[in-house]
Coordinates of C-alpha atoms in Angstrom, one line a residue:
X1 CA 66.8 70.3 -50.8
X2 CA 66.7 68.7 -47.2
X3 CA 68.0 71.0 -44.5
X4 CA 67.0 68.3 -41.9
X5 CA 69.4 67.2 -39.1
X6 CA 70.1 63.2 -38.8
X7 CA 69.4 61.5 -35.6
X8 CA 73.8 61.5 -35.1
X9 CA 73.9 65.0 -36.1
X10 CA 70.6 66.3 -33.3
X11 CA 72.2 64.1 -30.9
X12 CA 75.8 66.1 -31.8
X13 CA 73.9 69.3 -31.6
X14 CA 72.5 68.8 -28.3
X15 CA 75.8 67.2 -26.4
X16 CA 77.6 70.7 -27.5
X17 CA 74.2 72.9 -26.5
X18 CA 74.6 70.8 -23.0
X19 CA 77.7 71.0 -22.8
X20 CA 77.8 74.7 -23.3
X21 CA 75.3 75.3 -21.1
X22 CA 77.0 73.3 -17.8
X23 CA 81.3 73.9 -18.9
X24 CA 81.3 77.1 -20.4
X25 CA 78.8 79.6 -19.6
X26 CA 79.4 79.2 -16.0
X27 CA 82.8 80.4 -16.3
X28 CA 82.8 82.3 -19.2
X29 CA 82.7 86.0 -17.6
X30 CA 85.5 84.8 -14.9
X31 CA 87.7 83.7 -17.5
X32 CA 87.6 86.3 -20.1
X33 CA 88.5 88.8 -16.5
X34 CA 91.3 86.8 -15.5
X35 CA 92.4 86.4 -18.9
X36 CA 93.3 82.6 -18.9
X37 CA 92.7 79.6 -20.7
X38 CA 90.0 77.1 -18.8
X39 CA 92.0 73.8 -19.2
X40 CA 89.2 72.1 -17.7
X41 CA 87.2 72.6 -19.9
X42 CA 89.7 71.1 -22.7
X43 CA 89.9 68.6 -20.5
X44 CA 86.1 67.9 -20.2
X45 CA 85.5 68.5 -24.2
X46 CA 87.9 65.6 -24.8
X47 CA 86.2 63.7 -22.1
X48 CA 82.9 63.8 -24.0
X49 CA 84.4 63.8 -27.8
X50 CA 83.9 67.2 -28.7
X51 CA 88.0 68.0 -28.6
X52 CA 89.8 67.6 -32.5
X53 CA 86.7 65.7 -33.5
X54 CA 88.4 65.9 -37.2
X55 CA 90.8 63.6 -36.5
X56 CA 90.4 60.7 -39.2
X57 CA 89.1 57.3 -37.8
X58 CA 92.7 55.8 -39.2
X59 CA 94.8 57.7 -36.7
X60 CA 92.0 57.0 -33.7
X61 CA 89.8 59.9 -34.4
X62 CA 85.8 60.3 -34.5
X63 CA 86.5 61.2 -38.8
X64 CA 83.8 64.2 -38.2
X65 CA 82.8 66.1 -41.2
X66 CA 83.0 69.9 -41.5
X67 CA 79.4 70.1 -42.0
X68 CA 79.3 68.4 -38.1
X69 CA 82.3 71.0 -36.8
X70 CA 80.3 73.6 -37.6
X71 CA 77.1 72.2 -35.9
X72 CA 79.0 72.2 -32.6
X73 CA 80.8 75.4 -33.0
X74 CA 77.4 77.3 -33.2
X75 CA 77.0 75.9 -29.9
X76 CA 80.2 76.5 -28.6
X77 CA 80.2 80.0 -29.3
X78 CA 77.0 80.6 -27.7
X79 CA 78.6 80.0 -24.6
X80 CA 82.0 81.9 -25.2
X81 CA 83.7 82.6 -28.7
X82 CA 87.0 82.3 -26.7
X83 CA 87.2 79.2 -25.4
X84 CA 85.6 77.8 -28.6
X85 CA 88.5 79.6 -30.4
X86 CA 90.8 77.4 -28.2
X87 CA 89.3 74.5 -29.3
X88 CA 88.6 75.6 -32.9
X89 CA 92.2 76.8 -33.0
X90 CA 93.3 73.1 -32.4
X91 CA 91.4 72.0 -35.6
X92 CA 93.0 74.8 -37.3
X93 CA 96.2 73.5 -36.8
X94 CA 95.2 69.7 -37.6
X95 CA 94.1 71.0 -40.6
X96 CA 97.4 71.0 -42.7
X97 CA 98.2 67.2 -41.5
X98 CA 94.9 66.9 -43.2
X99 CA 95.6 68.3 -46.2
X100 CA 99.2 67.8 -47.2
X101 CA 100.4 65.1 -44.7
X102 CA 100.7 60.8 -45.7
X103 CA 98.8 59.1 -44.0
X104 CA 101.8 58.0 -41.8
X105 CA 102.4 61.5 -40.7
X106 CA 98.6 62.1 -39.8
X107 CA 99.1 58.7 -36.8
X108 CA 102.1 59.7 -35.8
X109 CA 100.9 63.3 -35.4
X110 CA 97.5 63.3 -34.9
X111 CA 96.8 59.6 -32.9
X112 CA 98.0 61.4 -29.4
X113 CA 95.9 64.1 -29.1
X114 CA 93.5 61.1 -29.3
X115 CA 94.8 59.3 -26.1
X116 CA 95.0 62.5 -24.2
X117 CA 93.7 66.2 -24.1
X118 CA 96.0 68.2 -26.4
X119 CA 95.8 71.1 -28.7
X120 CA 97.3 71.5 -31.9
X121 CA 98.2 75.5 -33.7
X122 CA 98.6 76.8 -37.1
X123 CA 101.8 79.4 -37.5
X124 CA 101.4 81.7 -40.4
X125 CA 101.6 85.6 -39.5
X126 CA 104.3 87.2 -38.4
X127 CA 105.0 91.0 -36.8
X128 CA 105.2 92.9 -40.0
X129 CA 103.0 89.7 -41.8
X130 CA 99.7 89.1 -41.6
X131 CA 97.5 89.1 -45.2
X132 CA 100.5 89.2 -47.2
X133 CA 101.2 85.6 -46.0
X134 CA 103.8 84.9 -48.8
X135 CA 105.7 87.5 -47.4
X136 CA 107.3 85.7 -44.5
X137 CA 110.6 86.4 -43.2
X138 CA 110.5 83.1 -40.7
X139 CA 113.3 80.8 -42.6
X140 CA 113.8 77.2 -42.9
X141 CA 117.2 76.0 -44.0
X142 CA 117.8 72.5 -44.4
X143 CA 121.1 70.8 -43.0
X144 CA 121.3 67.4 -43.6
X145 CA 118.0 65.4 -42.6
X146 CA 117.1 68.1 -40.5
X147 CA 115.4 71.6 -41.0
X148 CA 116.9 74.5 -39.2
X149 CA 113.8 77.3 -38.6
X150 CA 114.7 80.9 -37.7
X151 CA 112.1 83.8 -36.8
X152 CA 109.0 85.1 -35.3
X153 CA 105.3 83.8 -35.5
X154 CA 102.6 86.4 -34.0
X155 CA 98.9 86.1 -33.0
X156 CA 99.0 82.3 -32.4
X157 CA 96.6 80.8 -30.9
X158 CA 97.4 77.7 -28.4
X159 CA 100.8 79.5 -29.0
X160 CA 103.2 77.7 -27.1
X161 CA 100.8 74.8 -25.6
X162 CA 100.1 73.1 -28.7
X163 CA 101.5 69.5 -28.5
X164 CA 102.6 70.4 -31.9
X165 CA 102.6 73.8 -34.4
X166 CA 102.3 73.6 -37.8
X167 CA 104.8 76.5 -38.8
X168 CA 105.0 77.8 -42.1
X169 CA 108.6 79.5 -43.4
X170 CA 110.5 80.3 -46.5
X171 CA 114.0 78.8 -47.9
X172 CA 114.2 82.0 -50.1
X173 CA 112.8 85.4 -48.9
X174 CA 113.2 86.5 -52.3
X175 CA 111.7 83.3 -53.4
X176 CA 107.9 84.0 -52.8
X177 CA 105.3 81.2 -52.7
X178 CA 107.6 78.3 -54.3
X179 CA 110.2 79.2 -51.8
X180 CA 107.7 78.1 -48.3
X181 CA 107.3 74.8 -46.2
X182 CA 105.2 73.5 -43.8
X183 CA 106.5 71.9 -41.0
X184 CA 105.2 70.0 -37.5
X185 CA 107.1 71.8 -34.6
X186 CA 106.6 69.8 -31.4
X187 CA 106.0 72.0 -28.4
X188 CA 109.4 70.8 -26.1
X189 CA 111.7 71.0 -29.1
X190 CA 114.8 73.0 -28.2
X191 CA 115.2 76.9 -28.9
X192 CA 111.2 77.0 -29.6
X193 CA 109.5 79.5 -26.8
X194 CA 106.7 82.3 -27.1
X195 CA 105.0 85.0 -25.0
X196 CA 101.6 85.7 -24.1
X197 CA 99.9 88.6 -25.5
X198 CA 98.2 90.1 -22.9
X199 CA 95.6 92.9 -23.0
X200 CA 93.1 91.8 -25.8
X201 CA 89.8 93.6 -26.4
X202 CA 87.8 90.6 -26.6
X203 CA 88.3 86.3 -26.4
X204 CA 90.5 86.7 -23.4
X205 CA 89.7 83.3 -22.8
X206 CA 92.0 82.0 -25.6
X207 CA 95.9 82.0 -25.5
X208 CA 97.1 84.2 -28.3
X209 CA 101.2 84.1 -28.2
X210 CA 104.0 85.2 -30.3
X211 CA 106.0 82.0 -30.5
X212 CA 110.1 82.4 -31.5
X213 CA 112.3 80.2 -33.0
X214 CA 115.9 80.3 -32.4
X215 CA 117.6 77.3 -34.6
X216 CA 114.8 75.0 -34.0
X217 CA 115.6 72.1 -35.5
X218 CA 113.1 69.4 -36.8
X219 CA 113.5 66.0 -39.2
X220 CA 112.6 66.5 -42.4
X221 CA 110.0 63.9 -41.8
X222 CA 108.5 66.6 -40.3
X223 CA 107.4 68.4 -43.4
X224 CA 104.4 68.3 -45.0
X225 CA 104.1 67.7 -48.9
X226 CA 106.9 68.9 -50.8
X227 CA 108.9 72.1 -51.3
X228 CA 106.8 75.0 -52.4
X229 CA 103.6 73.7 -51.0
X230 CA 103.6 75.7 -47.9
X231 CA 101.9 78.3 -48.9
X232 CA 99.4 75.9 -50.5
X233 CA 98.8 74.2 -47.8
X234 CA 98.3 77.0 -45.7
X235 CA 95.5 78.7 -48.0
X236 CA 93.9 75.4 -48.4
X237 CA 93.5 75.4 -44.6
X238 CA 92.3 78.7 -44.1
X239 CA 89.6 77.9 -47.4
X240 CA 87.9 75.1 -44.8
X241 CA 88.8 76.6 -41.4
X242 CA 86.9 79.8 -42.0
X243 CA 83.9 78.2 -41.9
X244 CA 84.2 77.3 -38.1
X245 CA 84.6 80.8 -38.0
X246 CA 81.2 81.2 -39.5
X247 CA 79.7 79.3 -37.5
X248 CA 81.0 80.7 -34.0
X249 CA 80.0 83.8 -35.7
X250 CA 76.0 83.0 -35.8
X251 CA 76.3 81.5 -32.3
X252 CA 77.3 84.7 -30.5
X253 CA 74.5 86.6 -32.9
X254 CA 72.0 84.1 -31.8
X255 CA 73.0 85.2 -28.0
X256 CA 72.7 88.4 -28.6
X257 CA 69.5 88.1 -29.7
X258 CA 68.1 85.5 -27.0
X259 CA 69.9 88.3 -24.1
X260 CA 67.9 90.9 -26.0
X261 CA 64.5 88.6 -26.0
X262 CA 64.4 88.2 -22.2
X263 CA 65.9 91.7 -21.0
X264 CA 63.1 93.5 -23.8
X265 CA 60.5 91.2 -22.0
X266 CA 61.8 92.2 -18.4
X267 CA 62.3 95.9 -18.8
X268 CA 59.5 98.1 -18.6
X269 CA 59.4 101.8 -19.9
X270 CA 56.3 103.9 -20.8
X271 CA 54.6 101.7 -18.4
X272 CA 54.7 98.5 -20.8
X273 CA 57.6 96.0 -21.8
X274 CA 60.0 97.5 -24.1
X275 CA 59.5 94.2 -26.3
X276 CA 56.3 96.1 -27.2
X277 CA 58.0 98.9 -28.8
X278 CA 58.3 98.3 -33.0
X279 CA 61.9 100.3 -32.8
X280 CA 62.8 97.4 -30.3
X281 CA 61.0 94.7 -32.3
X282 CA 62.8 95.6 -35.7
X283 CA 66.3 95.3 -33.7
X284 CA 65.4 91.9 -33.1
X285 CA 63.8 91.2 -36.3
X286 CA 67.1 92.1 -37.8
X287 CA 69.0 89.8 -36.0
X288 CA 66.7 86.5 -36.6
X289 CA 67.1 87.8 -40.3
X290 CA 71.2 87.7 -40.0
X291 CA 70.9 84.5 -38.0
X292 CA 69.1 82.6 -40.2
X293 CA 70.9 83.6 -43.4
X294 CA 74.3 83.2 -41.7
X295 CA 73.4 79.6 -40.4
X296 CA 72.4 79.0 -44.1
X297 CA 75.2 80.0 -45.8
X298 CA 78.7 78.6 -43.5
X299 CA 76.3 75.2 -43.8
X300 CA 76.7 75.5 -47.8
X301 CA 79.8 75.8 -47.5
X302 CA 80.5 73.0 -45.0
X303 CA 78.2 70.9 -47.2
X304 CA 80.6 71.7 -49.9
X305 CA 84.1 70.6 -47.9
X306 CA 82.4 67.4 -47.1
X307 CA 81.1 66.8 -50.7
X308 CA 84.7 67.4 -51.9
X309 CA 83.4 70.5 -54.0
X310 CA 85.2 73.7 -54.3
X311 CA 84.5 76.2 -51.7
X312 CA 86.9 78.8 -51.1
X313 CA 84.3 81.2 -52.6
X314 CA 81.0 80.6 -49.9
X315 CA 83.7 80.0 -47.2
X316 CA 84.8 83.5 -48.2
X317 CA 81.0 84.6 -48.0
X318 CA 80.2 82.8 -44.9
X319 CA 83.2 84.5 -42.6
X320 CA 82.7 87.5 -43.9
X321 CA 79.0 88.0 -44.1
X322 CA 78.5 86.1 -40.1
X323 CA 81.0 87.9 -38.4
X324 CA 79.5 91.5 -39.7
X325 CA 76.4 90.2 -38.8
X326 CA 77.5 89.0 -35.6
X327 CA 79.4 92.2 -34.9
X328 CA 75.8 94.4 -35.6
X329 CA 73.7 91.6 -33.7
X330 CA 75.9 92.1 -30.3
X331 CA 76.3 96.1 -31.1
X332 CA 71.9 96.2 -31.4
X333 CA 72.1 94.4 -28.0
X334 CA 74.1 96.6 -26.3
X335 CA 71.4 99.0 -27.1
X336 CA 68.6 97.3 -26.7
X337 CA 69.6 96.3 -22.9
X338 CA 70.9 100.5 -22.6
X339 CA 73.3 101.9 -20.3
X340 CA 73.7 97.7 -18.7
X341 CA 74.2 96.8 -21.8
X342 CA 77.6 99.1 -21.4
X343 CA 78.3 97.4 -18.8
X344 CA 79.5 93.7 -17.7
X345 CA 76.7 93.1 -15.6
X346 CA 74.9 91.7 -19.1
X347 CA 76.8 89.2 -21.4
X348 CA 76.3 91.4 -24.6
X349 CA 79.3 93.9 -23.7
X350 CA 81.4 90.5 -23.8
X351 CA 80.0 89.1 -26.9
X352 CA 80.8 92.6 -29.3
X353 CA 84.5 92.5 -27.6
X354 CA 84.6 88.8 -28.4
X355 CA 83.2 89.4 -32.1
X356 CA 85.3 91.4 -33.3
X357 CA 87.9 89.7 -33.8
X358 CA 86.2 87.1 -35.8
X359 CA 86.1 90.2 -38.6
X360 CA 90.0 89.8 -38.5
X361 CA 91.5 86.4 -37.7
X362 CA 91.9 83.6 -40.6
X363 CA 91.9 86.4 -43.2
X364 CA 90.3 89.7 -42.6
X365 CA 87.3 90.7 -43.7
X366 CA 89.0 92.7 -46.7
X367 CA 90.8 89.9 -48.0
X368 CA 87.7 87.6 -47.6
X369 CA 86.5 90.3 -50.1
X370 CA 89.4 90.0 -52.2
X371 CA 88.9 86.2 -52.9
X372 CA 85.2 86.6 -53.7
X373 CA 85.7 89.6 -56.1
X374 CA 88.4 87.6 -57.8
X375 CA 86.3 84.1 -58.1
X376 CA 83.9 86.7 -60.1
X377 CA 86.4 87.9 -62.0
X378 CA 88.4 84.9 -63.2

């Protein structure tokens, strides 16, 4: 077993730590305040190749593994989990061309967002839908060479300005999984608008929307696979792209524990460092232990996508497990820095708000549970 980085993989690590460092951290607190999406900084990630790096060498793209995703979304997320969830969100939604589109839909889909900065987004949930995916009420009804899509999509991220949206709906509402489709909604096409949800806890830095669709029409060449697959599709995504979530995951834990390193060293009580006390120590002791595992586990997984392996199980793991982690690594922060901890005048407030959300999006951390307890149990 050979957990060593190649030279293209360190080089891959450090352009995201750099970039991270000079684009996003910077801006980070400002952002997540004002509540806005840093289009710059899309801008400057596609500038430098770190924007859809998924993208397959045959439609212009780098062809990165997930294995190499996840290397720069640990970095990333160090800087801000919400503008890496605007660029992770993209990859999400290229995702499904990925996995159910020829490879004439992936140039004619994917190719632009290699000439130009451009997001793509994944549509699944709805208002009353969010686990029970196969529940949708969005329809799709086809008329002629065209589908005609009806309904609401929630929680969206890129919502609205994604070049394109991957939205998932049902022919049949009584028709369950065989009755959904997948199909590539481009952002200007008539009847197709959304609102911005305003007022999140944490990743204010991301657009989250609820997109609506008021006889939208697309071609047909605009679905992916064949009828029934949607739903396929759609769990197949959210089997790899959890992973990214992973991997954000340990980069904000690995933030919390470097703020808590140089505050503990800084702050003197009992006339020594607080870094001398062991209740202080163990906190941080705890979250090298959570980092390390984490890191360990969302890169077996990634391994496993890139082998071509099944890994819906350790992808389950790795969300679940890191974000938890995550979540306690920036809660012990908060306490380790005290009453500024509270506060925003120190990062770790931002990074449990941000956090938290990673215990809910792409599958909460109960259904994570689900599909592990039933690969056991099959």
């Amino acid at each position: 077993m050979d957990f060593t980085l190649n030279d293209e993989q360190r080089q891959l690590q450090q352009l995201a730590r750099d970039f991270t460092r000079k684009e996003i951290i910077p801006i980070a607190s400002e952002y997540d305040q004002k509540e806005e999406l840093p289009w710059q900084v899309v801008e400057k990630a596609f500038e430098v190749g770190l924007l859809n790096p998924s993208i397959p060498e045959h439609a212009g793209g780098l062809g990165l593994g997930m294995f190499d995703e996840c290397l720069i979304g640990e970095e990333l997320a160090y800087g801000c989990m919400g503008i890496y969830t605007v660029l992770m969100a993209s990859e999400l939604g290229i995702a499904p061309v990925l996995i159910g589109g020829t490879e004439e839909q992936q140039k004619r889909f994917l190719t632009p967002l290699t000439e130009k900065a451009g997001l793509a987004a994944f549509a699944l949930s709805e208002p009353n839908n969010g686990s029970d995916a196969a529940s949708m009420h969005t329809t799709a009804v086809l008329d002629g060479d065209e589908w005609v899509i009806n309904g609401t999509k929630m929680w969206i991220s890129n919502g609205g300005l994604a070049e394109f949206t991957v939205v998932f709906a049902t022919t049949d509402r009584q028709g369950g999984h065989r009755a959904t489709v997948a199909l590539v909604v481009p952002k200007d096409a008539p009847g197709f608008s959304y609102n911005k949800i305003k007022h999140k806890m944490g990743q204010r830095a991301s657009l989250t929307s609820e997109l609506v669709f008021e006889n939208v029409r697309v071609p047909r060449e605009n679905q992916l696979g064949g009828l029934g697959d949607g739903f396929k599709i759609a769990m197949k995504t959210l089997d790899k792209t959890r992973i990214p979530v992973a991997a954000g995951s340990v980069g904000i834990a690995r933030r919390a524990m470097e703020e808590s390193i140089k505050y503990a060293k800084d702050r003197t009580a009992f006339s020594k460092p607080i870094a001398e006390l062991q209740a202080i120590q163990f906190k941080l002791a705890e979250m090298a232990i959570g980092i390390e595992t984490g890191r360990l586990m969302y890169q077996k997984a990634a391994w496993l996508v890139d082998a071509g392996q099944p890994h819906g199980f350790e992808s389950a793991i790795a969300k679940a497990y890191c974000s938890e982690m995550a979540f306690n690594a920036a809660n012990e922060g908060i306490q380790v820095h005290g009453g500024y901890g509270y506060v925003g005048e120190y990062p770790v407030e931002k990074l449990l708000r941000d956090v938290k959300l990673n215990m809910i999006y792409e599958g909460t951390n109960e259904i994570q549970r689900v599909v592990i307890s039933r690969n056991l149990l099959k």
